[in-house]
Short mmCIF file of C-alpha atoms in Angstrom, two decimals:
data_model
loop_
_atom_site.label_atom_id
_atom_site.label_comp_id
_atom_site.label_asym_id
_atom_site.label_seq_id
_atom_site.Cartn_x
_atom_site.Cartn_y
_atom_site.Cartn_z
CA MET L 27 101.14 133.00 115.77
CA VAL L 28 100.26 130.91 112.81
CA GLU L 29 99.21 133.44 110.75
CA ARG L 30 101.91 135.63 111.75
CA PHE L 31 104.17 133.00 109.97
CA LEU L 32 102.04 132.62 106.84
CA THR L 33 101.95 136.50 106.76
CA GLY L 34 105.66 136.27 106.88
CA LEU L 35 105.90 134.37 104.29
CA GLY L 36 103.70 135.81 101.86
CA PHE L 37 100.93 133.40 102.04
CA GLY L 38 98.22 136.28 104.00
CA VAL L 39 95.99 133.60 106.75
CA PHE L 40 94.32 130.75 106.23
CA ASP L 41 91.08 130.85 105.05
CA ARG L 42 89.01 129.54 108.22
CA SER L 43 85.93 128.27 106.35
CA GLY L 44 88.97 126.15 103.89
CA LEU L 45 91.00 125.46 107.10
CA THR L 46 91.64 121.34 108.95
CA ALA L 47 93.18 120.44 111.22
CA PRO L 48 93.60 116.36 111.50
CA TYR L 49 94.78 114.94 114.77
CA GLY L 50 97.91 113.77 115.24
CA ARG L 51 101.47 114.08 117.47
CA ASN L 52 101.89 117.48 116.08
CA ASP L 53 99.55 120.29 115.44
CA VAL L 54 98.53 120.56 112.29
CA TRP L 55 96.59 123.14 110.08
CA ALA L 56 96.22 122.34 106.15
CA GLY L 57 93.93 124.66 103.60
CA PRO L 58 93.99 127.71 101.73
CA THR L 59 94.97 130.80 102.26
CA SER L 60 93.95 134.86 101.06
CA THR L 61 96.42 134.91 99.48
CA GLY L 62 95.03 131.66 96.95
CA ASP L 63 97.80 129.07 98.14
CA GLN L 64 97.46 125.22 99.64
CA ILE L 65 99.32 125.87 102.62
CA PHE L 66 100.61 122.77 105.22
CA VAL L 67 101.37 124.06 108.60
CA LYS L 68 102.97 122.04 112.02
CA ARG L 69 104.23 123.05 114.87
CA LEU L 70 106.09 120.14 116.29
CA SER L 71 105.37 119.36 120.08
CA GLY L 72 107.90 118.25 122.17
CA ARG L 73 110.49 119.57 124.54
CA THR L 74 112.56 122.93 122.73
CA ALA L 75 115.68 120.78 122.55
CA ASP L 76 113.83 117.99 120.32
CA VAL L 77 111.56 120.42 118.69
CA VAL L 78 114.85 122.58 117.81
CA ALA L 79 116.34 119.44 117.08
CA ARG L 80 113.72 118.10 114.83
CA MET L 81 113.81 121.51 112.96
CA ARG L 82 117.82 121.66 112.16
CA ARG L 83 117.02 117.57 110.90
CA LEU L 84 114.20 118.85 108.26
CA HIS L 85 115.77 121.74 107.27
CA LEU L 86 119.56 119.71 106.30
CA PHE L 87 117.06 117.64 104.46
CA GLU L 88 115.81 120.19 102.21
CA GLU L 89 119.60 121.41 102.02
CA VAL L 90 120.85 117.69 100.79
CA PHE L 91 117.55 116.95 98.42
CA ARG L 92 118.10 120.60 96.34
CA ALA L 93 121.19 119.40 96.17
CA GLN L 94 121.15 116.20 94.03
CA PRO L 95 121.49 115.66 90.53
CA GLY L 96 118.54 112.51 89.89
CA ARG L 97 115.75 113.21 91.96
CA PRO L 98 113.88 109.77 91.77
CA PHE L 99 111.45 110.83 93.73
CA ASP L 100 109.31 114.35 95.08
CA VAL L 101 108.68 116.09 98.07
CA PRO L 102 106.61 118.43 99.76
CA GLU L 103 107.79 121.80 98.37
CA TYR L 104 109.00 123.66 101.47
CA LEU L 105 108.22 127.71 102.32
CA GLY L 106 109.75 128.35 105.37
CA ARG L 107 109.88 127.73 109.50
CA ASP L 108 109.64 129.58 112.88
CA LEU L 109 112.92 128.33 115.12
CA GLU L 110 111.15 130.31 118.39
CA HIS L 111 107.71 128.74 117.40
CA GLY L 112 108.53 125.28 116.20
CA LEU L 113 106.62 125.89 112.82
CA VAL L 114 107.34 124.68 109.59
CA ALA L 115 105.64 125.04 106.45
CA TYR L 116 105.01 123.46 103.33
CA ARG L 117 102.52 124.33 100.07
CA MET L 118 99.72 121.44 99.84
CA ILE L 119 100.19 118.62 97.29
CA THR L 120 96.11 118.72 96.42
CA GLY L 121 94.76 114.86 94.57
CA ALA L 122 97.09 113.05 96.38
CA THR L 123 96.29 109.77 97.85
CA GLY L 124 97.95 108.66 100.95
CA GLY L 125 100.51 105.56 101.06
CA ALA L 126 97.97 104.47 104.84
CA GLY L 127 94.65 104.71 102.75
CA ARG L 128 95.90 102.77 99.55
CA MET L 129 97.25 99.77 102.00
CA VAL L 130 94.24 99.89 103.81
CA ASP L 131 92.03 99.96 100.87
CA GLU L 132 94.42 96.84 99.57
CA THR L 133 95.22 99.51 96.77
CA PHE L 134 98.78 100.18 97.39
CA ASP L 135 100.15 97.23 94.45
CA ASP L 136 103.72 96.26 93.90
CA ALA L 137 104.62 98.77 91.37
CA MET L 138 104.07 100.42 94.02
CA ALA L 139 106.25 99.11 96.44
CA ARG L 140 108.60 98.84 94.53
CA GLN L 141 108.73 102.08 93.45
CA THR L 142 109.10 102.94 97.54
CA GLY L 143 111.46 100.25 96.99
CA GLU L 144 113.71 102.30 94.30
CA ALA L 145 113.24 105.67 96.36
CA VAL L 146 114.66 104.91 100.02
CA ALA L 147 117.56 103.29 98.93
CA SER L 148 117.98 107.13 97.24
CA VAL L 149 117.93 108.36 99.96
CA HIS L 150 120.76 106.70 101.51
CA ALA L 151 122.49 106.67 98.21
CA MET L 152 122.23 111.42 98.61
CA VAL L 153 126.02 113.19 99.21
CA VAL L 154 125.75 115.16 101.33
CA PRO L 155 127.57 117.61 100.50
CA ASP L 156 130.53 119.80 101.44
CA GLY L 157 130.15 122.02 104.52
CA ILE L 158 126.90 120.94 105.55
CA GLN L 159 127.28 118.11 108.75
CA LEU L 160 124.53 115.98 109.47
CA ASP L 161 123.04 114.26 112.77
CA GLY L 162 124.92 111.34 113.54
CA SER L 163 122.91 110.36 116.74
CA LEU L 164 121.15 107.26 116.60
CA PRO L 165 117.37 107.72 116.81
CA ASP L 166 116.08 107.02 121.09
CA LEU L 167 114.37 104.34 119.45
CA PRO L 168 114.63 101.52 120.73
CA SER L 169 116.32 102.66 124.30
CA LEU L 170 118.02 99.73 126.37
CA ASP L 171 118.16 102.82 128.97
CA LEU L 172 113.79 102.79 128.61
CA VAL L 173 113.89 99.23 128.63
CA ASN L 174 115.96 98.65 132.11
CA GLY L 175 113.55 101.08 133.73
CA LEU L 176 111.43 104.29 133.02
CA PRO L 177 112.53 107.87 135.05
CA LEU L 178 109.65 109.30 137.36
CA ALA L 179 109.14 111.64 134.67
CA VAL L 180 108.27 109.22 132.06
CA TYR L 181 106.78 107.69 134.53
CA GLU L 182 104.31 110.63 135.48
CA ASN L 183 103.16 111.63 131.70
CA VAL L 184 102.23 108.17 129.80
CA SER L 185 99.30 106.38 129.63
CA HIS L 186 98.14 102.91 131.03
CA GLY L 187 98.49 101.18 127.78
CA GLU L 188 101.70 102.79 128.08
CA LEU L 189 102.67 101.37 131.21
CA GLU L 190 101.69 97.60 130.06
CA ALA L 191 103.55 98.34 126.39
CA TRP L 192 106.38 99.10 128.22
CA ARG L 193 106.13 96.00 131.38
CA LEU L 194 105.89 93.67 128.28
CA GLN L 195 109.61 94.35 126.68
CA GLN L 196 111.02 94.99 131.00
CA ASN L 197 110.34 91.70 131.97
CA ASP L 198 111.21 89.69 128.97
CA LEU L 199 114.74 89.23 129.12
CA PRO L 200 115.69 87.64 125.96
CA LEU L 201 113.98 90.51 124.38
CA VAL L 202 116.22 92.98 125.73
CA ARG L 203 119.51 90.47 125.21
CA ALA L 204 117.95 91.20 121.29
CA LEU L 205 117.16 95.25 121.86
CA ALA L 206 120.88 95.12 122.98
CA GLY L 207 122.46 93.62 120.66
CA LEU L 208 120.35 94.99 117.30
CA ARG L 209 121.81 97.99 119.70
CA GLN L 210 125.25 96.93 118.76
CA ARG L 211 124.83 95.92 115.15
CA GLU L 212 123.44 99.38 114.46
CA VAL L 213 126.27 100.73 116.25
CA LEU L 214 129.18 99.00 113.75
CA ALA L 215 126.69 99.52 110.50
CA THR L 216 127.93 101.72 107.46
CA ARG L 217 125.79 104.83 108.38
CA VAL L 218 123.92 106.82 105.10
CA PRO L 219 121.76 109.81 104.63
CA ALA L 220 118.15 108.29 106.09
CA HIS L 221 114.39 109.25 106.79
CA CYS L 222 114.75 107.18 109.70
CA ASP L 223 111.36 107.10 110.12
CA LEU L 224 109.52 105.80 107.69
CA ARG L 225 105.69 104.30 107.44
CA VAL L 226 103.68 103.95 104.99
CA ASP L 227 101.46 107.13 106.02
CA GLN L 228 105.09 108.83 105.37
CA LEU L 229 103.92 108.88 101.57
CA LEU L 230 101.73 109.85 98.94
CA PHE L 231 101.29 108.86 95.53
CA SER L 232 100.85 111.68 93.38
CA GLY L 233 100.61 111.75 89.25
CA GLY L 234 102.30 108.28 88.61
CA ARG L 235 105.62 110.24 91.46
CA LEU L 236 106.24 109.18 95.14
CA VAL L 237 106.34 111.88 97.48
CA LEU L 238 108.26 111.26 100.59
CA THR L 239 107.41 113.29 103.33
CA ASP L 240 108.11 114.04 106.93
CA TRP L 241 112.36 114.34 107.39
CA GLU L 242 112.17 115.41 111.39
CA GLU L 243 113.92 112.21 111.77
CA PHE L 244 117.23 112.52 108.67
CA ARG L 245 119.89 111.72 109.63
CA LEU L 246 123.30 109.56 109.03
CA ALA L 247 121.95 106.08 110.18
CA ASP L 248 122.14 102.28 109.30
CA PRO L 249 120.39 102.28 106.33
CA ALA L 250 118.80 98.93 107.31
CA ARG L 251 116.55 100.86 109.47
CA ASP L 252 114.39 101.98 106.80
CA VAL L 253 114.32 99.10 105.38
CA GLY L 254 112.82 97.10 108.36
CA SER L 255 109.99 99.91 109.03
CA PHE L 256 108.74 99.25 105.81
CA ALA L 257 108.32 95.33 106.07
CA GLY L 258 107.13 96.33 109.54
CA GLU L 259 104.43 98.39 108.62
CA TRP L 260 103.29 95.40 106.02
CA LEU L 261 103.88 93.03 109.09
CA TYR L 262 101.84 95.01 111.20
CA ARG L 263 99.07 95.27 109.11
CA SER L 264 98.54 91.09 108.29
CA VAL L 265 98.34 90.64 112.23
CA LEU L 266 95.25 93.79 112.65
CA ASP L 267 93.94 92.51 109.24
CA ILE L 268 93.01 89.36 111.36
CA VAL L 269 89.89 91.08 113.66
CA THR L 270 88.61 92.57 110.40
CA PRO L 271 86.60 90.62 107.31
CA ARG L 272 90.05 91.03 105.11
CA GLY L 273 91.66 88.54 107.69
CA GLY L 274 89.27 85.55 108.17
CA ALA L 275 88.05 86.47 111.79
CA SER L 276 85.07 88.75 113.13
CA PRO L 277 85.24 92.09 113.70
CA ASP L 278 85.61 91.44 117.25
CA GLY L 279 87.79 89.25 117.10
CA VAL L 280 85.29 86.41 119.37
CA GLY L 281 86.87 82.53 119.45
CA LEU L 282 90.87 83.39 118.09
CA ASP L 283 93.59 81.47 120.55
CA HIS L 284 96.72 81.47 119.03
CA HIS L 285 96.86 79.31 117.30
CA ALA L 286 93.75 80.64 115.26
CA VAL L 287 96.11 84.47 115.35
CA LEU L 288 99.05 82.14 113.91
CA ARG L 289 96.89 80.23 111.39
CA LEU L 290 95.62 83.57 110.23
CA GLY L 291 98.50 86.09 109.99
CA VAL L 292 101.30 83.62 108.36
CA ALA L 293 97.98 83.30 106.13
CA LYS L 294 97.02 87.51 105.57
CA LEU L 295 101.51 87.30 105.37
CA GLU L 296 101.13 85.32 102.79
CA ARG L 297 98.88 88.35 100.81
CA LEU L 298 101.04 90.88 101.46
CA ARG L 299 104.74 89.23 100.99
CA PRO L 300 104.89 90.03 97.34
CA ARG L 301 104.56 93.97 98.46
CA ILE L 302 107.72 94.07 100.67
CA GLU L 303 109.38 91.95 97.91
CA SER L 304 109.00 94.68 95.28
CA PHE L 305 110.12 96.44 97.66
CA TRP L 306 113.10 95.18 98.82
CA SER L 307 113.70 94.34 94.48
CA GLY L 308 113.64 98.41 93.32
CA TYR L 309 115.77 98.67 96.84
CA ARG L 310 118.41 96.17 95.45
CA SER L 311 117.98 97.32 92.32
CA VAL L 312 119.81 101.01 93.16
CA SER L 313 121.59 99.25 96.01
CA GLU L 314 124.74 98.29 95.85
CA SER L 315 125.76 97.75 99.32
CA VAL L 316 123.41 95.01 100.35
CA ASN L 317 124.64 91.28 102.15
CA SER L 318 123.59 89.34 104.44
CA ASP L 319 124.35 91.11 107.29
CA PHE L 320 122.57 93.55 105.99
CA MET L 321 119.25 91.60 105.62
CA VAL L 322 119.47 90.23 109.33
CA ARG L 323 120.27 94.07 110.61
CA ALA L 324 116.65 94.75 108.96
CA THR L 325 114.29 92.12 109.79
CA ALA L 326 115.53 92.83 113.13
CA PHE L 327 114.40 96.10 112.59
CA ALA L 328 111.29 94.96 111.25
CA GLY L 329 110.84 92.36 114.44
CA TRP L 330 111.78 96.76 116.60
CA HIS L 331 108.93 98.65 113.89
CA MET L 332 105.90 96.46 115.39
CA LEU L 333 106.68 96.56 118.72
CA ASP L 334 107.41 100.29 118.27
CA ARG L 335 103.92 100.44 116.65
CA LEU L 336 102.17 99.09 119.16
CA LEU L 337 104.32 101.68 122.37
CA ALA L 338 103.40 105.13 119.95
CA GLY L 339 99.27 103.22 119.64
CA SER L 340 99.04 102.71 123.33
CA ALA L 341 99.35 106.18 123.95
CA TYR L 342 96.19 107.18 122.92
CA ARG L 343 94.43 103.16 125.10
CA GLY L 344 93.51 103.10 128.75
CA LEU L 345 94.66 99.29 127.62
CA LEU L 346 96.01 96.88 125.35
CA SER L 347 93.64 94.71 123.08
CA GLY L 348 94.36 90.75 122.30
CA ILE L 349 95.57 92.03 118.64
CA GLU L 350 97.80 94.29 119.40
CA ARG L 351 99.32 92.18 122.08
CA ALA L 352 99.28 89.06 119.28
CA ALA L 353 101.42 91.98 116.96
CA ALA L 354 104.49 92.53 119.52
CA GLY L 355 104.46 88.66 119.64
CA ILE L 356 104.87 88.40 116.47
CA GLY L 357 107.45 90.79 116.41
CA ARG L 358 108.91 89.91 119.13
CA ASN L 359 110.19 86.76 117.38
CA VAL L 360 111.20 88.62 114.47
CA LEU L 361 113.81 90.29 116.51
CA LEU L 362 114.68 87.57 118.77
CA ASN L 363 115.48 85.06 114.99
CA PRO L 364 115.84 87.58 112.51
CA GLU L 365 118.37 84.99 110.42
CA ARG L 366 115.57 82.24 110.51
CA PHE L 367 112.05 85.13 109.33
CA ALA L 368 114.51 87.04 106.70
CA SER L 369 113.26 85.06 103.85
CA ALA L 370 110.07 84.49 105.96
CA ILE L 371 109.19 88.12 105.69
CA GLY L 372 110.29 89.13 101.72
CA LEU L 373 113.40 90.32 102.48
CA ALA L 374 115.63 87.19 101.00
CA SER L 375 119.18 87.28 99.25
#
């Protein structure tokens, strides 16, 4: 199926001696082909309707992006798609470094963060050409339906870790109310073209240029969601690093009580907050639509992002770790009190 797809695009077949297949949500194959090209193929997984919608969104992004007069960031070269089998192909970007790896090894610097902020603001400022209708539906999460109870079909197909993660939310009435309030603010916000799945592992840096990837959730949405997602990535990292030598604790986290987690988390955030501040500075240098309500929504989305990361990670675990619970707890506090935490996390006016 994949080789037939590649052959139809004119790239021959994969050279299996150099082929890699990274593990992830979707099936992925990357490597050289018989024509000498370096190609990346992804097969989207999920329900048919969901796959079709994601394929349509990433295709529409390509149309909108190509129509923009200026391009302050790069994207992988889009080569084609196979709707029937949920396949999409891109030319590989060789020699690029990933944002996630740079975050972990602490080489993701302020200049990169500012560049990312400028790029995200440019996405939000994109003009949609006449005749193109973007998806205007709200992103699936946070889901007020799921936070009130999992349907049987969902319940039967989740891990024990996911059940535990959902239980943390469903048994927390103040959190449920805060999620409902965030959803209402999102509905009322002015919607613009937005990435809607912004994480540092969607960022590549190549030759001094930023490459933004993975546009399956691209749609008209509240721009504060993308800003909050970036901030939430660094908040999440600040908590995860508590149980690393960089965080000041032993890797196994032995002896960490609630107060120790807070103390070490605050210290780590102080080190990482400049990344959020640089991103925010870059964003505001391009966007003119920022006001106090935007910052509050972005901060609330940062809190939600930490809960979202908990859900995503729990799919591969039987039990939640203590540090994951701590991250969720901090995300909860940010979500419940976004007005209080906006400046603290680096989204000051």
